[in-house]
């Protein structure tokens, strides 16, 4: 099973790895694509003698192929794939945390991450301190105030796009004896490589740009630390959180173009961000690829492009934002991000509704904030749609 990977060990190019890493041609038919091994169990040759697979809750060949590819793309040794991104976060926490432990989490993170820590893990005695991890002093204070098991950051953060300096966060976490976990969902390894910046674990919701076509839900934990990987695999098997073969197979197809898509998403987003920034109805705009972005220098240091997400506010506050979202035609009003289609979201009422209002305010998620996940349509068509929808916001209180 390892031969396909071994043959590619000399290949460095990201786009080549995205197509070939971890693939296994079917030995009997020669089928080029890794098959969907839709099976629960595996015939064993003799007692105690198997071919590396015994039961599909522990491991499955299609899922393993995806794991090898994602590990290669992040420049890592190991990967475990999960039913969803949040199943990956859950496995991470169950593998590493015990009652009485404290973790430090970026103040602005995916809403489901906040809900998991506050409403599911807190009753088990796990404390999450939400901190502005873009603030070096605040992060240093948080990791030295008491023992911290890990620091969990998202950069850019969803939905404010605030960046955390990954290399600096790794240094601060390690000095305090903590691990650094980076949720790299918003950029993918095509645009940002946290392990190269000394993070210990990368987390993905493969639901987003990795699979890229709005066809699956899935998650991954990627690391080069054998002991951490062993714990993730054990926890995944013990809790039954593994990805299924069919979504893993779809993800193997989607991820082939992740480098091409992220480049195009970023080009399109830059054009649309420039258009929105110059639009008289837009009062505030955040896009890491624009030099108006408050952390533009840091973006240039740790990302190779701005990514697909734009955050902005329209004159007229919440009412104007709602009118904009109710009047788009090409852009889809939807939860989710990272698909080929452009999606528009109101974080305060949709993706981040379960985040306490005070925490939303502290994280900069204002009630009028609009999040745009720029897709792969012709950017002129998206601009046309936004132009007509913005015109409908005039006169909003
Ligand atoms: C969507 C998302 C998640 C959760 O992933 P699911 O696949 O929806 O469970 C985690 N982190 C980020 C940044 C996300 O956008």
Short mmCIF file of C-alpha atoms and ligand atoms in Angstrom, two decimals:
data_model
loop_
_atom_site.label_atom_id
_atom_site.label_comp_id
_atom_site.label_asym_id
_atom_site.label_seq_id
_atom_site.Cartn_x
_atom_site.Cartn_y
_atom_site.Cartn_z
CA UNK A 1 0.00 0.00 0.00
CA UNK A 2 2.92 2.31 0.66
CA UNK A 3 4.51 1.96 -2.77
CA UNK A 4 2.62 4.76 -4.53
CA UNK A 5 3.78 7.17 -1.86
CA UNK A 6 7.36 5.89 -1.92
CA UNK A 7 7.62 6.46 -5.68
CA UNK A 8 6.58 10.06 -5.18
CA UNK A 9 8.96 10.83 -2.35
CA UNK A 10 11.19 12.85 -4.70
CA UNK A 11 8.28 14.96 -5.96
CA UNK A 12 8.08 18.33 -4.25
CA UNK A 13 5.44 20.14 -6.27
CA UNK A 14 2.19 20.75 -4.44
CA UNK A 15 -0.07 20.36 -7.49
CA UNK A 16 1.57 17.04 -8.40
CA UNK A 17 1.17 15.71 -4.88
CA UNK A 18 -2.48 16.83 -4.89
CA UNK A 19 -3.08 14.51 -7.86
CA UNK A 20 -0.91 11.54 -7.00
CA UNK A 21 0.12 11.32 -3.35
CA UNK A 22 -1.31 8.26 -1.60
CA UNK A 23 -3.21 6.94 -4.63
CA UNK A 24 -3.35 3.16 -5.04
CA UNK A 25 -4.15 1.77 -8.48
CA UNK A 26 -6.46 -1.23 -8.20
CA UNK A 27 -4.17 -4.28 -8.40
CA UNK A 28 -6.65 -6.53 -10.23
CA UNK A 29 -8.16 -4.16 -12.82
CA UNK A 30 -5.58 -1.38 -13.09
CA UNK A 31 -8.30 1.23 -12.41
CA UNK A 32 -6.44 4.53 -12.09
CA UNK A 33 -8.54 5.96 -9.28
CA UNK A 34 -8.34 4.51 -5.78
CA UNK A 35 -11.54 2.42 -5.52
CA UNK A 36 -14.29 3.04 -2.98
CA UNK A 37 -13.72 0.16 -0.57
CA UNK A 38 -17.29 0.02 0.66
CA UNK A 39 -16.83 -2.81 3.14
CA UNK A 40 -17.30 -3.28 6.85
CA UNK A 41 -14.83 -6.06 7.39
CA UNK A 42 -11.84 -7.84 5.80
CA UNK A 43 -11.11 -11.54 5.36
CA UNK A 44 -8.10 -12.53 7.45
CA UNK A 45 -5.60 -15.06 6.12
CA UNK A 46 -5.14 -16.77 9.46
CA UNK A 47 -5.69 -15.93 13.11
CA UNK A 48 -3.61 -12.83 13.82
CA UNK A 49 -2.68 -12.39 10.13
CA UNK A 50 -4.39 -9.56 8.23
CA UNK A 51 -3.48 -7.13 5.44
CA UNK A 52 -3.54 -4.05 7.68
CA UNK A 53 -7.33 -3.70 7.71
CA UNK A 54 -9.68 -5.52 10.08
CA UNK A 55 -12.79 -3.37 10.53
CA UNK A 56 -13.76 -0.07 8.87
CA UNK A 57 -14.20 1.80 12.14
CA UNK A 58 -10.44 1.40 12.71
CA UNK A 59 -9.23 1.96 9.14
CA UNK A 60 -10.46 1.69 5.55
CA UNK A 61 -8.29 1.64 2.39
CA UNK A 62 -10.11 4.57 0.68
CA UNK A 63 -9.88 6.66 3.84
CA UNK A 64 -6.19 5.70 4.23
CA UNK A 65 -5.49 6.89 0.68
CA UNK A 66 -7.02 10.27 1.54
CA UNK A 67 -4.98 10.38 4.75
CA UNK A 68 -1.72 9.79 2.88
CA UNK A 69 -2.58 12.55 0.43
CA UNK A 70 -3.52 15.13 3.06
CA UNK A 71 -0.40 14.33 5.10
CA UNK A 72 1.75 14.83 1.98
CA UNK A 73 0.07 18.17 1.20
CA UNK A 74 0.70 19.50 4.72
CA UNK A 75 4.28 18.19 4.60
CA UNK A 76 3.51 15.79 7.47
CA UNK A 77 3.98 12.14 8.33
CA UNK A 78 0.51 11.24 9.54
CA UNK A 79 -3.16 12.05 9.11
CA UNK A 80 -6.44 10.68 10.49
CA UNK A 81 -9.74 11.54 8.78
CA UNK A 82 -13.06 12.00 10.55
CA UNK A 83 -16.77 12.12 9.76
CA UNK A 84 -16.79 15.94 10.06
CA UNK A 85 -14.46 18.77 11.01
CA UNK A 86 -16.03 18.93 14.45
CA UNK A 87 -15.54 15.17 14.89
CA UNK A 88 -11.83 15.89 14.32
CA UNK A 89 -11.87 18.65 16.95
CA UNK A 90 -13.73 16.32 19.34
CA UNK A 91 -11.18 13.53 18.80
CA UNK A 92 -8.35 16.02 19.34
CA UNK A 93 -9.85 17.06 22.69
CA UNK A 94 -10.74 13.55 23.87
CA UNK A 95 -7.25 12.34 22.94
CA UNK A 96 -5.36 15.13 24.72
CA UNK A 97 -7.52 16.50 27.54
CA UNK A 98 -8.46 15.26 30.99
CA UNK A 99 -10.78 16.76 33.63
CA UNK A 100 -9.10 19.81 35.16
CA UNK A 101 -7.16 20.71 32.00
CA UNK A 102 -7.19 24.17 30.47
CA UNK A 103 -6.71 25.13 26.84
CA UNK A 104 -6.27 28.54 25.21
CA UNK A 105 -8.45 29.13 22.15
CA UNK A 106 -8.48 32.07 19.70
CA UNK A 107 -11.29 34.45 20.56
CA UNK A 108 -12.49 34.52 16.95
CA UNK A 109 -12.95 30.90 15.82
CA UNK A 110 -15.54 28.82 14.05
CA UNK A 111 -18.80 28.99 16.04
CA UNK A 112 -19.03 25.21 16.35
CA UNK A 113 -15.61 25.13 18.03
CA UNK A 114 -16.85 27.58 20.69
CA UNK A 115 -20.03 25.52 21.22
CA UNK A 116 -18.01 22.30 21.59
CA UNK A 117 -15.76 23.78 24.28
CA UNK A 118 -18.44 25.73 26.15
CA UNK A 119 -21.43 23.41 25.96
CA UNK A 120 -19.99 19.90 25.59
CA UNK A 121 -16.51 19.81 27.12
CA UNK A 122 -16.99 22.29 29.99
CA UNK A 123 -19.29 19.88 31.93
CA UNK A 124 -16.45 17.30 31.78
CA UNK A 125 -14.15 19.71 33.62
CA UNK A 126 -12.25 21.12 30.65
CA UNK A 127 -11.77 24.89 30.64
CA UNK A 128 -11.31 26.88 27.43
CA UNK A 129 -9.86 30.37 27.86
CA UNK A 130 -10.82 32.45 24.82
CA UNK A 131 -8.02 34.89 24.15
CA UNK A 132 -7.11 37.38 21.43
CA UNK A 133 -4.22 35.25 20.15
CA UNK A 134 -3.21 37.99 17.69
CA UNK A 135 -2.10 39.96 20.77
CA UNK A 136 1.34 38.62 21.78
CA UNK A 137 1.07 39.92 25.35
CA UNK A 138 -2.40 38.47 25.89
CA UNK A 139 -1.27 35.09 24.59
CA UNK A 140 1.86 35.08 26.80
CA UNK A 141 -0.21 35.94 29.86
CA UNK A 142 -2.79 33.25 29.11
CA UNK A 143 -0.23 30.44 28.77
CA UNK A 144 1.73 31.42 31.88
CA UNK A 145 -1.25 32.06 34.20
CA UNK A 146 -1.71 28.29 34.63
CA UNK A 147 -0.63 25.05 32.94
CA UNK A 148 -2.06 24.83 29.43
CA UNK A 149 -2.39 21.58 27.47
CA UNK A 150 -2.66 23.20 24.04
CA UNK A 151 -3.21 26.49 22.27
CA UNK A 152 -5.83 26.24 19.51
CA UNK A 153 -5.76 28.95 16.87
CA UNK A 154 -7.53 29.67 13.63
CA UNK A 155 -5.72 31.99 11.21
CA UNK A 156 -7.32 33.71 9.46
CA UNK A 157 -10.12 33.53 12.01
CA UNK A 158 -13.67 32.89 10.93
CA UNK A 159 -15.40 35.28 10.24
CA UNK A 160 -13.34 38.38 11.15
CA UNK A 161 -10.21 37.21 9.24
CA UNK A 162 -8.01 38.31 12.13
CA UNK A 163 -4.58 36.67 11.85
CA UNK A 164 -2.45 35.07 14.52
CA UNK A 165 1.31 34.89 13.96
CA UNK A 166 1.67 31.10 13.80
CA UNK A 167 5.43 30.96 14.29
CA UNK A 168 5.24 33.27 17.29
CA UNK A 169 2.27 31.37 18.78
CA UNK A 170 4.24 28.10 18.41
CA UNK A 171 7.19 29.62 20.23
CA UNK A 172 5.04 30.98 23.06
CA UNK A 173 3.10 27.72 23.41
CA UNK A 174 6.24 25.57 23.41
CA UNK A 175 8.01 27.76 25.98
CA UNK A 176 5.02 27.16 28.26
CA UNK A 177 5.06 23.39 27.61
CA UNK A 178 1.88 23.50 25.52
CA UNK A 179 1.18 22.18 22.02
CA UNK A 180 0.04 24.42 19.16
CA UNK A 181 -2.95 23.27 17.10
CA UNK A 182 -3.84 25.28 13.97
CA UNK A 183 -7.22 25.07 12.24
CA UNK A 184 -6.01 25.56 8.64
CA UNK A 185 -9.47 25.16 7.06
CA UNK A 186 -9.70 28.67 5.62
CA UNK A 187 -6.44 28.60 3.63
CA UNK A 188 -5.52 24.92 3.12
CA UNK A 189 -1.87 23.88 2.67
CA UNK A 190 -2.02 25.45 -0.81
CA UNK A 191 -1.75 28.88 0.85
CA UNK A 192 -0.36 28.26 4.36
CA UNK A 193 1.76 25.51 5.97
CA UNK A 194 1.45 25.66 9.79
CA UNK A 195 3.72 22.66 10.45
CA UNK A 196 6.59 24.48 8.70
CA UNK A 197 5.94 27.32 11.16
CA UNK A 198 6.35 24.78 14.02
CA UNK A 199 2.72 24.00 14.84
CA UNK A 200 2.28 20.48 16.25
CA UNK A 201 -1.12 19.59 14.78
CA UNK A 202 -3.11 20.90 11.81
CA UNK A 203 -6.88 20.50 11.85
CA UNK A 204 -9.11 20.64 8.80
CA UNK A 205 -12.76 20.71 8.07
CA UNK A 206 -12.31 19.01 4.67
CA UNK A 207 -15.95 19.98 4.10
CA UNK A 208 -14.65 23.35 2.92
CA UNK A 209 -11.84 24.03 0.41
CA UNK A 210 -10.12 20.62 0.63
CA UNK A 211 -13.08 18.80 -0.94
CA UNK A 212 -14.21 22.08 -2.42
CA UNK A 213 -17.46 21.17 -4.15
CA UNK A 214 -20.06 21.29 -1.37
CA UNK A 215 -20.59 17.54 -1.68
CA UNK A 216 -19.35 16.13 1.65
CA UNK A 217 -18.63 16.77 5.30
CA UNK A 218 -15.32 15.61 6.73
CA UNK A 219 -12.38 16.46 8.94
CA UNK A 220 -8.70 15.67 9.46
CA UNK A 221 -5.96 15.83 12.09
CA UNK A 222 -2.45 16.02 10.64
CA UNK A 223 0.85 15.76 12.53
CA UNK A 224 4.42 14.52 12.22
CA UNK A 225 4.47 13.39 15.87
CA UNK A 226 4.08 9.59 16.00
CA UNK A 227 2.84 9.57 19.59
CA UNK A 228 0.15 12.18 18.94
CA UNK A 229 -0.92 10.30 15.82
CA UNK A 230 -1.15 7.06 17.81
CA UNK A 231 -3.45 8.77 20.32
CA UNK A 232 -5.65 10.25 17.59
CA UNK A 233 -6.01 6.85 15.89
CA UNK A 234 -6.83 5.16 19.18
CA UNK A 235 -9.43 7.81 20.08
CA UNK A 236 -10.99 7.70 16.64
CA UNK A 237 -11.44 3.96 16.83
CA UNK A 238 -12.63 4.05 20.45
CA UNK A 239 -15.23 6.75 19.77
CA UNK A 240 -16.25 5.74 16.23
CA UNK A 241 -15.56 9.08 14.56
CA UNK A 242 -13.96 7.88 11.30
CA UNK A 243 -14.80 9.22 7.82
CA UNK A 244 -16.84 6.87 5.57
CA UNK A 245 -15.36 5.53 2.30
CA UNK A 246 -17.63 7.39 -0.14
CA UNK A 247 -17.08 10.94 1.20
CA UNK A 248 -13.37 10.08 1.51
CA UNK A 249 -13.38 9.10 -2.18
CA UNK A 250 -15.18 12.32 -3.17
CA UNK A 251 -12.61 14.25 -1.15
CA UNK A 252 -9.80 12.43 -2.98
CA UNK A 253 -11.26 13.80 -6.24
CA UNK A 254 -11.93 17.32 -4.93
CA UNK A 255 -8.50 17.80 -3.40
CA UNK A 256 -6.79 17.15 -6.76
CA UNK A 257 -7.49 20.76 -7.76
CA UNK A 258 -7.08 22.46 -4.38
CA UNK A 259 -3.95 24.35 -5.52
CA UNK A 260 -5.61 25.59 -8.70
CA UNK A 261 -8.84 26.46 -6.89
CA UNK A 262 -7.18 28.37 -4.05
CA UNK A 263 -5.21 30.45 -6.56
CA UNK A 264 -8.39 31.27 -8.49
CA UNK A 265 -10.48 31.85 -5.32
CA UNK A 266 -7.79 34.32 -4.19
CA UNK A 267 -7.64 36.14 -7.55
CA UNK A 268 -11.42 36.46 -7.65
CA UNK A 269 -11.63 37.57 -4.01
CA UNK A 270 -8.98 40.24 -4.55
CA UNK A 271 -10.94 41.73 -7.46
CA UNK A 272 -14.19 41.65 -5.51
CA UNK A 273 -12.55 43.09 -2.39
CA UNK A 274 -11.22 46.02 -4.47
CA UNK A 275 -14.69 46.57 -5.92
CA UNK A 276 -16.37 46.47 -2.49
CA UNK A 277 -13.75 48.69 -0.87
CA UNK A 278 -14.45 51.41 -3.44
CA UNK A 279 -18.25 51.02 -3.20
CA UNK A 280 -20.00 53.95 -1.45
CA UNK A 281 -22.41 51.63 0.46
CA UNK A 282 -19.55 49.64 2.07
CA UNK A 283 -18.34 51.17 5.34
CA UNK A 284 -15.78 48.57 6.39
CA UNK A 285 -13.96 45.84 4.53
CA UNK A 286 -11.42 43.23 5.63
CA UNK A 287 -9.44 41.13 3.17
CA UNK A 288 -5.93 39.83 3.97
CA UNK A 289 -4.82 40.27 0.34
CA UNK A 290 -5.36 44.06 0.37
CA UNK A 291 -2.74 46.44 1.73
CA UNK A 292 -5.55 48.18 3.67
CA UNK A 293 -5.79 45.04 5.84
CA UNK A 294 -4.52 45.85 9.37
CA UNK A 295 -2.25 42.77 9.43
CA UNK A 296 -1.21 42.85 5.76
CA UNK A 297 2.50 42.34 6.59
CA UNK A 298 1.76 39.24 8.65
CA UNK A 299 -0.49 37.92 5.87
CA UNK A 300 2.40 38.31 3.44
CA UNK A 301 4.73 36.54 5.84
CA UNK A 302 2.70 33.40 6.49
CA UNK A 303 0.24 33.11 3.59
CA UNK A 304 0.99 32.94 -0.12
CA UNK A 305 -2.33 34.63 -1.09
CA UNK A 306 -5.35 36.26 0.52
CA UNK A 307 -7.77 33.32 0.29
CA UNK A 308 -11.46 33.30 -0.58
CA UNK A 309 -13.07 35.03 2.37
CA UNK A 310 -14.03 38.69 2.62
CA UNK A 311 -15.70 40.32 5.64
CA UNK A 312 -17.50 43.64 5.25
CA UNK A 313 -20.17 45.94 6.61
CA UNK A 314 -22.76 47.90 4.69
CA UNK A 315 -23.96 51.42 5.54
CA UNK A 316 -27.22 51.00 7.47
CA UNK A 317 -26.07 48.28 9.88
CA UNK A 318 -27.94 45.03 10.44
CA UNK A 319 -30.95 46.05 8.36
CA UNK A 320 -28.76 46.89 5.35
CA UNK A 321 -26.81 43.65 5.71
CA UNK A 322 -30.03 41.62 5.79
CA UNK A 323 -31.38 43.45 2.72
CA UNK A 324 -28.13 42.72 0.87
CA UNK A 325 -28.29 39.03 1.75
CA UNK A 326 -31.97 38.75 0.86
CA UNK A 327 -31.41 40.34 -2.55
CA UNK A 328 -28.45 38.45 -3.96
CA UNK A 329 -29.32 36.13 -6.86
CA UNK A 330 -26.08 34.49 -7.99
CA UNK A 331 -24.46 34.42 -4.54
CA UNK A 332 -26.22 31.84 -2.34
CA UNK A 333 -27.35 32.78 1.17
CA UNK A 334 -26.02 29.72 2.99
CA UNK A 335 -24.06 28.39 5.92
CA UNK A 336 -20.74 26.97 4.81
CA UNK A 337 -17.78 28.40 2.97
CA UNK A 338 -15.13 27.07 0.68
CA UNK A 339 -17.22 25.76 -2.18
CA UNK A 340 -16.94 26.42 -5.91
CA UNK A 341 -20.13 28.51 -5.64
CA UNK A 342 -20.08 31.95 -3.99
CA UNK A 343 -21.80 31.87 -0.60
CA UNK A 344 -22.92 34.81 1.53
CA UNK A 345 -23.52 34.47 5.28
CA UNK A 346 -24.67 36.55 8.23
CA UNK A 347 -22.40 35.22 11.02
CA UNK A 348 -24.30 36.80 13.94
CA UNK A 349 -27.53 34.94 13.11
CA UNK A 350 -26.17 31.91 11.27
CA UNK A 351 -22.72 30.36 11.81
CA UNK A 352 -21.97 32.16 15.09
CA UNK A 353 -25.48 32.31 16.61
CA UNK A 354 -24.41 29.95 19.44
CA UNK A 355 -21.45 32.13 20.40
CA UNK A 356 -22.44 34.28 23.42
CA UNK A 357 -23.20 37.88 22.32
CA UNK A 358 -20.48 39.34 24.56
CA UNK A 359 -17.88 37.00 23.06
CA UNK A 360 -19.11 37.89 19.55
CA UNK A 361 -18.63 41.58 20.30
CA UNK A 362 -15.18 41.02 21.81
CA UNK A 363 -14.15 39.04 18.73
CA UNK A 364 -15.34 41.81 16.38
CA UNK A 365 -18.30 39.83 15.02
CA UNK A 366 -20.67 42.78 14.82
CA UNK A 367 -24.36 42.26 14.03
CA UNK A 368 -23.90 43.97 10.65
CA UNK A 369 -20.93 41.87 9.53
CA UNK A 370 -21.35 40.07 6.20
CA UNK A 371 -19.09 37.14 5.22
CA UNK A 372 -18.55 36.39 1.57
CA UNK A 373 -16.92 33.11 0.50
CA UNK A 374 -15.90 33.99 -3.05
CA UNK A 375 -16.36 31.10 -5.47
CA UNK A 376 -15.04 30.25 -8.89
CA UNK A 377 -17.67 32.05 -11.00
CA UNK A 378 -16.45 34.81 -13.31
CA UNK A 379 -15.75 37.64 -10.84
CA UNK A 380 -17.58 40.10 -13.11
CA UNK A 381 -20.80 38.12 -12.64
CA UNK A 382 -20.37 38.20 -8.85
CA UNK A 383 -19.68 41.95 -8.99
CA UNK A 384 -22.84 42.46 -11.09
CA UNK A 385 -24.90 40.55 -8.53
CA UNK A 386 -23.43 42.47 -5.58
CA UNK A 387 -23.99 45.77 -7.39
CA UNK A 388 -27.73 45.17 -7.77
CA UNK A 389 -28.07 43.80 -4.20
CA UNK A 390 -26.13 46.74 -2.71
CA UNK A 391 -28.45 49.14 -4.53
CA UNK A 392 -31.35 47.59 -2.53
CA UNK A 393 -29.69 48.56 0.77
CA UNK A 394 -30.19 52.31 0.24
CA UNK A 395 -32.39 53.88 2.88
CA UNK A 396 -31.92 51.03 5.41
CA UNK A 397 -31.98 52.41 8.94
C1 LIG B 1 -16.72 24.40 9.13
C2 LIG B 1 -15.57 24.58 10.00
C3 LIG B 1 -15.29 23.68 11.03
C4 LIG B 1 -16.19 22.51 11.35
O1 LIG B 1 -16.23 21.60 10.32
P1 LIG B 1 -17.51 20.67 9.96
O2 LIG B 1 -16.99 19.84 8.84
O3 LIG B 1 -18.64 21.58 9.59
O4 LIG B 1 -17.81 19.87 11.19
C5 LIG B 1 -14.15 23.91 11.78
N1 LIG B 1 -13.35 24.97 11.55
C6 LIG B 1 -13.61 25.85 10.57
C7 LIG B 1 -12.69 27.00 10.36
C8 LIG B 1 -14.72 25.69 9.76
O5 LIG B 1 -14.97 26.59 8.80
#
